[in-house]
Tab-separated table of N, CA and C in Angstrom:
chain	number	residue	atom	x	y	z
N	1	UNK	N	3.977	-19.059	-6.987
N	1	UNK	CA	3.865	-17.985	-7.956
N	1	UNK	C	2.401	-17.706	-8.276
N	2	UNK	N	1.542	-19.088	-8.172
N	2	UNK	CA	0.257	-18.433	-8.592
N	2	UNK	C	-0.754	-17.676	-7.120
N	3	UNK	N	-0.296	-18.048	-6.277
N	3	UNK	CA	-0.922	-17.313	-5.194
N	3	UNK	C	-0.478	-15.608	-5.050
N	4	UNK	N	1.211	-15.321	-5.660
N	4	UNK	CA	1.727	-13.745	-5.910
N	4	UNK	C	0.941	-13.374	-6.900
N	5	UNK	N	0.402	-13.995	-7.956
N	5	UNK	CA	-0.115	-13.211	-9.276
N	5	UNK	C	-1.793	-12.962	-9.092
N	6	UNK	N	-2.111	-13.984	-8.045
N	6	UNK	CA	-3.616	-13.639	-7.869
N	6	UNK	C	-3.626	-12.616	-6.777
N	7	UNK	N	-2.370	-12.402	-6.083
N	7	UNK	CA	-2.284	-11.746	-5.221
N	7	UNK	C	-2.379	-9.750	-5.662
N	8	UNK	N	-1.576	-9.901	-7.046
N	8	UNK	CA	-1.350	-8.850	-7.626
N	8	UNK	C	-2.278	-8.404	-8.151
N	9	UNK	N	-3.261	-9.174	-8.761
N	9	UNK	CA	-4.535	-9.054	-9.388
N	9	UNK	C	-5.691	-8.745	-9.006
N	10	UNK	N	-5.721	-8.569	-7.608
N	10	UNK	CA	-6.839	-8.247	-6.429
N	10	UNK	C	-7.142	-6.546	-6.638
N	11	UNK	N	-8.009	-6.059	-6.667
N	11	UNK	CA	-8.490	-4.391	-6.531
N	11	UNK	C	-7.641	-3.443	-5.330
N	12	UNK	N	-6.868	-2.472	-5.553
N	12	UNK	CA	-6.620	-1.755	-4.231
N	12	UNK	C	-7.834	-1.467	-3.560
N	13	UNK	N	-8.542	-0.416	-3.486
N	13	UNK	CA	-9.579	-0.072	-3.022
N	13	UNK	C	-10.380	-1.570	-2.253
N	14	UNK	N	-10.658	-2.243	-2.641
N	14	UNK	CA	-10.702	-3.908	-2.321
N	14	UNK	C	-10.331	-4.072	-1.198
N	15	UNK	N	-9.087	-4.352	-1.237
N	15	UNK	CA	-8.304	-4.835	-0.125
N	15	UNK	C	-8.126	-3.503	0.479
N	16	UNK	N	-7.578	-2.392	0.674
N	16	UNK	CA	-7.695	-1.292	1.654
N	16	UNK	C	-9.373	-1.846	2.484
N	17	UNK	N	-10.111	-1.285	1.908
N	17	UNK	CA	-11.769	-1.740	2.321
N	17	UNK	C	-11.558	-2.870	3.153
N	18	UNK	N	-11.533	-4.102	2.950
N	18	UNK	CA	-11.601	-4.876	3.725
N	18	UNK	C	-10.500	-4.869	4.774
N	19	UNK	N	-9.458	-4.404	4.837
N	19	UNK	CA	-8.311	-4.387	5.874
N	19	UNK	C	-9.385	-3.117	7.096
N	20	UNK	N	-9.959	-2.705	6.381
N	20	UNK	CA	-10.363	-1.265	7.643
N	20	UNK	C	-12.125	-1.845	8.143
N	21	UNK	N	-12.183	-3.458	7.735
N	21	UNK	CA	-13.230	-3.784	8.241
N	21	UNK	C	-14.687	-3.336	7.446
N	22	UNK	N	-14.564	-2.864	6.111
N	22	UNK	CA	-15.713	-2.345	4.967
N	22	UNK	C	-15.808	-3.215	4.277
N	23	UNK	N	-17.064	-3.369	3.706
N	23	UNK	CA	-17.629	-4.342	2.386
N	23	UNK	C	-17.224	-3.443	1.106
N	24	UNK	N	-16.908	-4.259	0.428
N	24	UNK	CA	-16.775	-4.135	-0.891
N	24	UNK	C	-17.926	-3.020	-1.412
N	25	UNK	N	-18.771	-3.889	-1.273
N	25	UNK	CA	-20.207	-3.279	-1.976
N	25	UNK	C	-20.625	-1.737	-1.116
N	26	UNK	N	-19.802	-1.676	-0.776
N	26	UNK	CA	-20.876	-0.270	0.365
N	26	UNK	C	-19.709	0.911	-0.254
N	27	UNK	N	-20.437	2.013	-0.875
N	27	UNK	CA	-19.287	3.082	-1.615
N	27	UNK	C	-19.400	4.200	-0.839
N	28	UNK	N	-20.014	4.298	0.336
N	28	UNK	CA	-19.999	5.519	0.902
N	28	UNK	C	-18.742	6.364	1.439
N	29	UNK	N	-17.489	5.487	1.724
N	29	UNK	CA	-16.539	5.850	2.160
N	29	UNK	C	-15.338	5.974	0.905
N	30	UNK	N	-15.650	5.531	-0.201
N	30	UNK	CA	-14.905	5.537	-1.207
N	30	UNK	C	-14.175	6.676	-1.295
N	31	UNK	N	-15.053	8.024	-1.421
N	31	UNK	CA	-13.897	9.091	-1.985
N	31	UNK	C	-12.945	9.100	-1.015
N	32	UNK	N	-13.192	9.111	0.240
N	32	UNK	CA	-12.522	9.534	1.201
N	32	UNK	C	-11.163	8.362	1.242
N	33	UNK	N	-11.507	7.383	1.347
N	33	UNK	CA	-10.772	6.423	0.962
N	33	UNK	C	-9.316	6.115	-0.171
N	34	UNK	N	-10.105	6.635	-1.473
N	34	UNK	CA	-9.448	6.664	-2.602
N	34	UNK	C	-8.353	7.755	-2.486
N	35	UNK	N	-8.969	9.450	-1.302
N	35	UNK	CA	-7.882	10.367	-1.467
N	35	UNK	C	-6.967	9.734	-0.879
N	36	UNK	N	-6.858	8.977	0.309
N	36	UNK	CA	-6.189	8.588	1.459
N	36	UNK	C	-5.206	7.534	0.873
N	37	UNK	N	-5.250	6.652	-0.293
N	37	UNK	CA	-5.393	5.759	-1.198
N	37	UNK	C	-3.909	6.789	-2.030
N	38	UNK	N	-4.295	7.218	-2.237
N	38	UNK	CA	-3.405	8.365	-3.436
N	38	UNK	C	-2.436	8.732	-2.527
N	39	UNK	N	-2.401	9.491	-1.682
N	39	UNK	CA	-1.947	9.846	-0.588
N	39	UNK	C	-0.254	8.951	-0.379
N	40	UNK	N	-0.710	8.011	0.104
N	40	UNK	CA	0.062	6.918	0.331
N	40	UNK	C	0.602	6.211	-0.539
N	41	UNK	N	0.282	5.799	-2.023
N	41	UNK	CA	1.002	5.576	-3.205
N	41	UNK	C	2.193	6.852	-3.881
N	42	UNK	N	1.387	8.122	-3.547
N	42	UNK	CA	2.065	9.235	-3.725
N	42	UNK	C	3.382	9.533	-3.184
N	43	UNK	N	3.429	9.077	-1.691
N	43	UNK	CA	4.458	8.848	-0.872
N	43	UNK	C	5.624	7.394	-1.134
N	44	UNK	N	5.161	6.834	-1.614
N	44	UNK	CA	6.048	5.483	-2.022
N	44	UNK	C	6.151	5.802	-2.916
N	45	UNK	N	5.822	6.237	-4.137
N	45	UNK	CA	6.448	6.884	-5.420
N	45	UNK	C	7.137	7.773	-4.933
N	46	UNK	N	7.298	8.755	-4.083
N	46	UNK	CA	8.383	9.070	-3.682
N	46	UNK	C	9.793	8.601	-3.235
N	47	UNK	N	9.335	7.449	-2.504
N	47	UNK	CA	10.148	6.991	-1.895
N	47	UNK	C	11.248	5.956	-2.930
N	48	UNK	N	10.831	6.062	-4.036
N	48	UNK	CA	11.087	4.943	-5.101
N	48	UNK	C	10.266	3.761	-5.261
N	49	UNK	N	9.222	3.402	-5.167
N	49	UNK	CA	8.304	1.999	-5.243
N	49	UNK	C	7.318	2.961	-6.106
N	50	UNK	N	7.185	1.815	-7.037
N	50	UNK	CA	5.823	2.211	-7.910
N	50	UNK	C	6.832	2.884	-9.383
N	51	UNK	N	5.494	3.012	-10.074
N	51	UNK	CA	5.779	3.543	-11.452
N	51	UNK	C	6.637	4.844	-11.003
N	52	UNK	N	7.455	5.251	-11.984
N	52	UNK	CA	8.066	6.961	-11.657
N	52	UNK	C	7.376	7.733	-12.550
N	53	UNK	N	6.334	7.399	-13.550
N	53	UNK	CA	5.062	8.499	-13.465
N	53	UNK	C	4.526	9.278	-13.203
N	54	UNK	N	4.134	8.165	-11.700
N	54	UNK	CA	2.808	8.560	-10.886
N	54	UNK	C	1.755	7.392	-10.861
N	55	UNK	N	0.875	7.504	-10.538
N	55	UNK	CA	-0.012	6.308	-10.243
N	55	UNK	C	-1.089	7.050	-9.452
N	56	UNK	N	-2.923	6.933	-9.775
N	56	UNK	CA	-3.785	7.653	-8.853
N	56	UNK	C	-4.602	6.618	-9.112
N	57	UNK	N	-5.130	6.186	-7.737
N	57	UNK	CA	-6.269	5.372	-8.279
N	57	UNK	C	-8.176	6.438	-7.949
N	58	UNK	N	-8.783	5.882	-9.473
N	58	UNK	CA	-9.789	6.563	-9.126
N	58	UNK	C	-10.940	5.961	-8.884
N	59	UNK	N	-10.976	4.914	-8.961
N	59	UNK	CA	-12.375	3.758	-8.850
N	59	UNK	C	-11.734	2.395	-8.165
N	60	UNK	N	-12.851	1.695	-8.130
N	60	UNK	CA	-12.207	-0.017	-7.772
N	60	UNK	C	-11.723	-0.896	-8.580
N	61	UNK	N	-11.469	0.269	-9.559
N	61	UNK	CA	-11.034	-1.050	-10.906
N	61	UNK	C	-9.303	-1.278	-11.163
N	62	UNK	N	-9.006	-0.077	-10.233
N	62	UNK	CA	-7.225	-0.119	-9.898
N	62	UNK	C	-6.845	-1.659	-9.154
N	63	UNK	N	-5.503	-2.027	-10.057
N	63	UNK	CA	-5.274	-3.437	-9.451
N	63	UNK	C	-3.742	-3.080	-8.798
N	64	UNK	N	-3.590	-3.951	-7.773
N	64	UNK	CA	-2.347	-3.752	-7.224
N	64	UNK	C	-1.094	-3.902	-8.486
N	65	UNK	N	-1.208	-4.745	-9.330
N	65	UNK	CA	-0.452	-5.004	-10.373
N	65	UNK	C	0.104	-3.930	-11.284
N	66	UNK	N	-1.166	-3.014	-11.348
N	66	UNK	CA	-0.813	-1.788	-12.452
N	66	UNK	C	-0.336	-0.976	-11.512
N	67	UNK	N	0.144	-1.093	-9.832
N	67	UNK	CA	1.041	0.103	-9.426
N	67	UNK	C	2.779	-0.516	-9.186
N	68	UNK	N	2.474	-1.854	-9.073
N	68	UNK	CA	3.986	-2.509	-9.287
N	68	UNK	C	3.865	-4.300	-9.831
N	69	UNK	N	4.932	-4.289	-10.260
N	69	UNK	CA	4.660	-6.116	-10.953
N	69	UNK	C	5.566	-6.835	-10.170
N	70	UNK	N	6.647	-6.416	-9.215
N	70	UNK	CA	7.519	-6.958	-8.220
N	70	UNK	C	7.025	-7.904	-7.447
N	71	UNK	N	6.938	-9.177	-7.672
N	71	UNK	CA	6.272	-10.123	-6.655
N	71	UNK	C	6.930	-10.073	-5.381
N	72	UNK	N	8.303	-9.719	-5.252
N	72	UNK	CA	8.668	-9.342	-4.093
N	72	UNK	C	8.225	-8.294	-3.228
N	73	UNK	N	7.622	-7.712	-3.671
N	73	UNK	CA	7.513	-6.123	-3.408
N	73	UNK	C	5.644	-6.249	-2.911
N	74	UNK	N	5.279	-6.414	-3.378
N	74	UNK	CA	3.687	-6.820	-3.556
N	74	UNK	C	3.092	-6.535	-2.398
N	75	UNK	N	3.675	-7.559	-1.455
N	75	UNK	CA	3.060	-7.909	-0.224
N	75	UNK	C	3.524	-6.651	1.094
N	76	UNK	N	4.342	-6.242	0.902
N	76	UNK	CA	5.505	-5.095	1.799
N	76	UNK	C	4.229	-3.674	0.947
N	77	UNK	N	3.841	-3.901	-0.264
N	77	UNK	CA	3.267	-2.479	-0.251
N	77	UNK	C	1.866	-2.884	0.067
N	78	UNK	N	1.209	-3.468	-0.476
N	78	UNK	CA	0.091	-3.682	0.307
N	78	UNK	C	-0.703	-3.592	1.815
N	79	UNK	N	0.705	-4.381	2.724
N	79	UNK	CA	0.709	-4.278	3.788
N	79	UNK	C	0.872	-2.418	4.316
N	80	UNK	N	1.595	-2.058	3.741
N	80	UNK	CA	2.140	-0.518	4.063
N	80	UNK	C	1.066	0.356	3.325
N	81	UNK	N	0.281	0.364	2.643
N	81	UNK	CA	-1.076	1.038	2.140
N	81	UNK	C	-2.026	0.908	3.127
N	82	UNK	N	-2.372	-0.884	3.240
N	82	UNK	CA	-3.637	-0.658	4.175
N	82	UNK	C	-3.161	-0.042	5.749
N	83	UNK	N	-2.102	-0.045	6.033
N	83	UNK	CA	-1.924	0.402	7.712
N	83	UNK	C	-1.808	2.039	7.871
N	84	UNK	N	-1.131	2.933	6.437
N	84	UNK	CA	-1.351	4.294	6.463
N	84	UNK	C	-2.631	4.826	5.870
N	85	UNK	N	-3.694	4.073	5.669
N	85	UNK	CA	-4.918	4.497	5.259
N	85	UNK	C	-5.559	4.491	6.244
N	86	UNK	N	-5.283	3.160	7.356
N	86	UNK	CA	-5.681	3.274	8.462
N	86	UNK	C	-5.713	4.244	9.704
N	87	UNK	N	-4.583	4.875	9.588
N	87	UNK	CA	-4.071	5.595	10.357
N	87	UNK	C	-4.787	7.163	9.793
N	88	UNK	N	-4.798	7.303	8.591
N	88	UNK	CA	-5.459	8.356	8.098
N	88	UNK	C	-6.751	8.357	8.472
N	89	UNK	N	-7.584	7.279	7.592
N	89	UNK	CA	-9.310	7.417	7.657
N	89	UNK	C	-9.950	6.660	9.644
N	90	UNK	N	-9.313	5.932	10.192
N	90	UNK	CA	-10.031	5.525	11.134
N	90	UNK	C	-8.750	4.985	11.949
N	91	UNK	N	-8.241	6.336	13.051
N	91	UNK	CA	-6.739	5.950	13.493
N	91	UNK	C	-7.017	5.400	15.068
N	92	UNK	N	-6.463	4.470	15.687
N	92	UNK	CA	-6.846	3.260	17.047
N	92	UNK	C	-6.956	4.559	18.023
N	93	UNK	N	-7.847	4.621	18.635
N	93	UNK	CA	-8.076	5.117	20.110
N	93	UNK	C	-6.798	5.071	20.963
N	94	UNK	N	-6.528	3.798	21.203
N	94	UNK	CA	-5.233	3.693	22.151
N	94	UNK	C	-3.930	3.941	21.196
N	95	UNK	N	-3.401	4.610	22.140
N	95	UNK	CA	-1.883	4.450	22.100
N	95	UNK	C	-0.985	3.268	21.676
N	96	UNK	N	-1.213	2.798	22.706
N	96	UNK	CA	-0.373	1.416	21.878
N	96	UNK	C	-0.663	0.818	20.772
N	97	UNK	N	-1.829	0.787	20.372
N	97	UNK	CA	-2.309	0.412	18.631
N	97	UNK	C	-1.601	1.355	18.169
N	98	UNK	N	-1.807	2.562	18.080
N	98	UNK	CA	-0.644	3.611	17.282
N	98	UNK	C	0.652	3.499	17.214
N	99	UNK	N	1.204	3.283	18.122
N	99	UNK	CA	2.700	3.225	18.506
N	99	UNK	C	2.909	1.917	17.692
N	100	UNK	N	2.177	0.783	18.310
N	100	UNK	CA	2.803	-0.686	17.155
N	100	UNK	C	2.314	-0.674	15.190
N	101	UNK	N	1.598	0.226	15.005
N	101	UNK	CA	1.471	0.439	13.869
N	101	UNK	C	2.620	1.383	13.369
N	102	UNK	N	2.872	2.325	13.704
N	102	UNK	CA	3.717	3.190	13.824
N	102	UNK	C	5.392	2.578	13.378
N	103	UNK	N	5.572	2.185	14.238
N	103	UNK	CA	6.852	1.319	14.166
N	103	UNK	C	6.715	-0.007	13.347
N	104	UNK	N	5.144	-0.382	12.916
N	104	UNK	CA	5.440	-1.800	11.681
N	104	UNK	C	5.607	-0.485	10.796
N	105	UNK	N	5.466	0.801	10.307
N	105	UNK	CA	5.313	1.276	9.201
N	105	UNK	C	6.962	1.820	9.021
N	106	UNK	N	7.254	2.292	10.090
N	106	UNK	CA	8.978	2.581	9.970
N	106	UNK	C	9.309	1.467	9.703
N	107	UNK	N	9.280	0.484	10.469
N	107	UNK	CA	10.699	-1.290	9.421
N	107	UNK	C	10.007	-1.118	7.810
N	108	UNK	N	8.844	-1.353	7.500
N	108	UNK	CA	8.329	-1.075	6.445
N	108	UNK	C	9.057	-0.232	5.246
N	109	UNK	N	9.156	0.670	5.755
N	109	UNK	CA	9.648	1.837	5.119
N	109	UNK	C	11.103	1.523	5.082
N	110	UNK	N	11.994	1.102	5.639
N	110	UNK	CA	13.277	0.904	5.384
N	110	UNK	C	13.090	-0.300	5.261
N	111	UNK	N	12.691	-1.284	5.143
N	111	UNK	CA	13.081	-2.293	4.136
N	111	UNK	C	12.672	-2.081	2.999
N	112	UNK	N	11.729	-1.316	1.923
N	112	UNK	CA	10.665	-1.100	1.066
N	112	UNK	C	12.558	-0.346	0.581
N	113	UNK	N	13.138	0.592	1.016
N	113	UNK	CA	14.188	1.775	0.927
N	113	UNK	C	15.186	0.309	0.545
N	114	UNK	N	15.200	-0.230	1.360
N	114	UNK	CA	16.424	-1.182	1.423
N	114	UNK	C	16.387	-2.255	-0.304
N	115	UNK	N	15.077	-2.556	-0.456
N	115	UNK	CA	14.955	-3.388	-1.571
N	115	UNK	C	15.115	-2.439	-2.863
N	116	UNK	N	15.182	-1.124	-2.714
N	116	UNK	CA	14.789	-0.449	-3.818
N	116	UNK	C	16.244	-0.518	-3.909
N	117	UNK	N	17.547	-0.184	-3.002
N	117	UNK	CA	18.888	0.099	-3.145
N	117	UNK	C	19.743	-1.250	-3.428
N	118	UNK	N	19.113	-2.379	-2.903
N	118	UNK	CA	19.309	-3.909	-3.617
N	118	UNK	C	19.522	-3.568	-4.611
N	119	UNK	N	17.946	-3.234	-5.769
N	119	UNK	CA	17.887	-3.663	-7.539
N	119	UNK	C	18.352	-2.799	-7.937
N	120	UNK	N	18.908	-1.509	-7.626
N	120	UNK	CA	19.405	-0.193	-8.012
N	120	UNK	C	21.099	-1.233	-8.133
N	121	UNK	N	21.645	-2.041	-6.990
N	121	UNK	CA	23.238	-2.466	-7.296
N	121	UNK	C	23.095	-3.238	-7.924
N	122	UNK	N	22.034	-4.396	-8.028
N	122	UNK	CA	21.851	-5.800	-9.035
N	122	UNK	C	21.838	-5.281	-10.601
N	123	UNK	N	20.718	-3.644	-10.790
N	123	UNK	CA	21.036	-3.576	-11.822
N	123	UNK	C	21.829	-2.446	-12.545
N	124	UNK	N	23.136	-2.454	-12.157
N	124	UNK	CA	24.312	-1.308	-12.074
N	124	UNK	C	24.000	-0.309	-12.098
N	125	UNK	N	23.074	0.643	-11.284
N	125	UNK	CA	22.710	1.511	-11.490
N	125	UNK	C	23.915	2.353	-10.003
């Protein structure tokens, strides 16, 4: 549990950045980043994950925590942020990097669908 809560507690922008191979400290790619960032939270709030709000992050001070508290969930969106940011801001040359990203983001997406229709029967909805 304490490795999920430090897990939750980490910066989006943070971890996107470092998944695409960027330092923390270097802000040149930020805006571009942050739209791409929105983008993709925007779409999982669609999809049912995340606040039903809305959620935008505008700096590095957004924590994965304030877009969901699901320790189950945590790691499935994280993972599914940094790989469609990827695909947005700096997408693989080859084909086959695309294609296997591609298809981790479809299981992604229906299991992310699948857990949401779990807590929807757990909690009689």
């Amino acid at each position: 549990v304490t490795i999920m809560s430090e897990t939750c507690n980490t910066r989006i922008l943070d971890t996107v950045k470092k998944s695409l191979g960027l330092t923390e400290n270097d802000p040149i790619f930020d805006p571009d980043i942050i739209m791409h960032i929105n983008t993709v939270l925007a779409n999982l709030i669609q999809m049912g994950v995340g606040p039903e709000s809305g959620f935008v992050v505008e700096d590095s001070s957004a924590l994965w925590s304030d877009f969901t508290n699901d320790d189950n969930l945590i790691q499935q969106v994280k993972t599914y942020v940094c790989l469609k940011v990827r695909l947005l801001f700096d997408p693989p040359a080859s084909s086959v990097v695309m294609n296997s990203i591609n298809e981790t983001l479809k299981e992604l997406e229906w299991r992310l669908y699948i857990k949401k229709d779990n807590d929807k029967i757990k909690n009689g909805e």
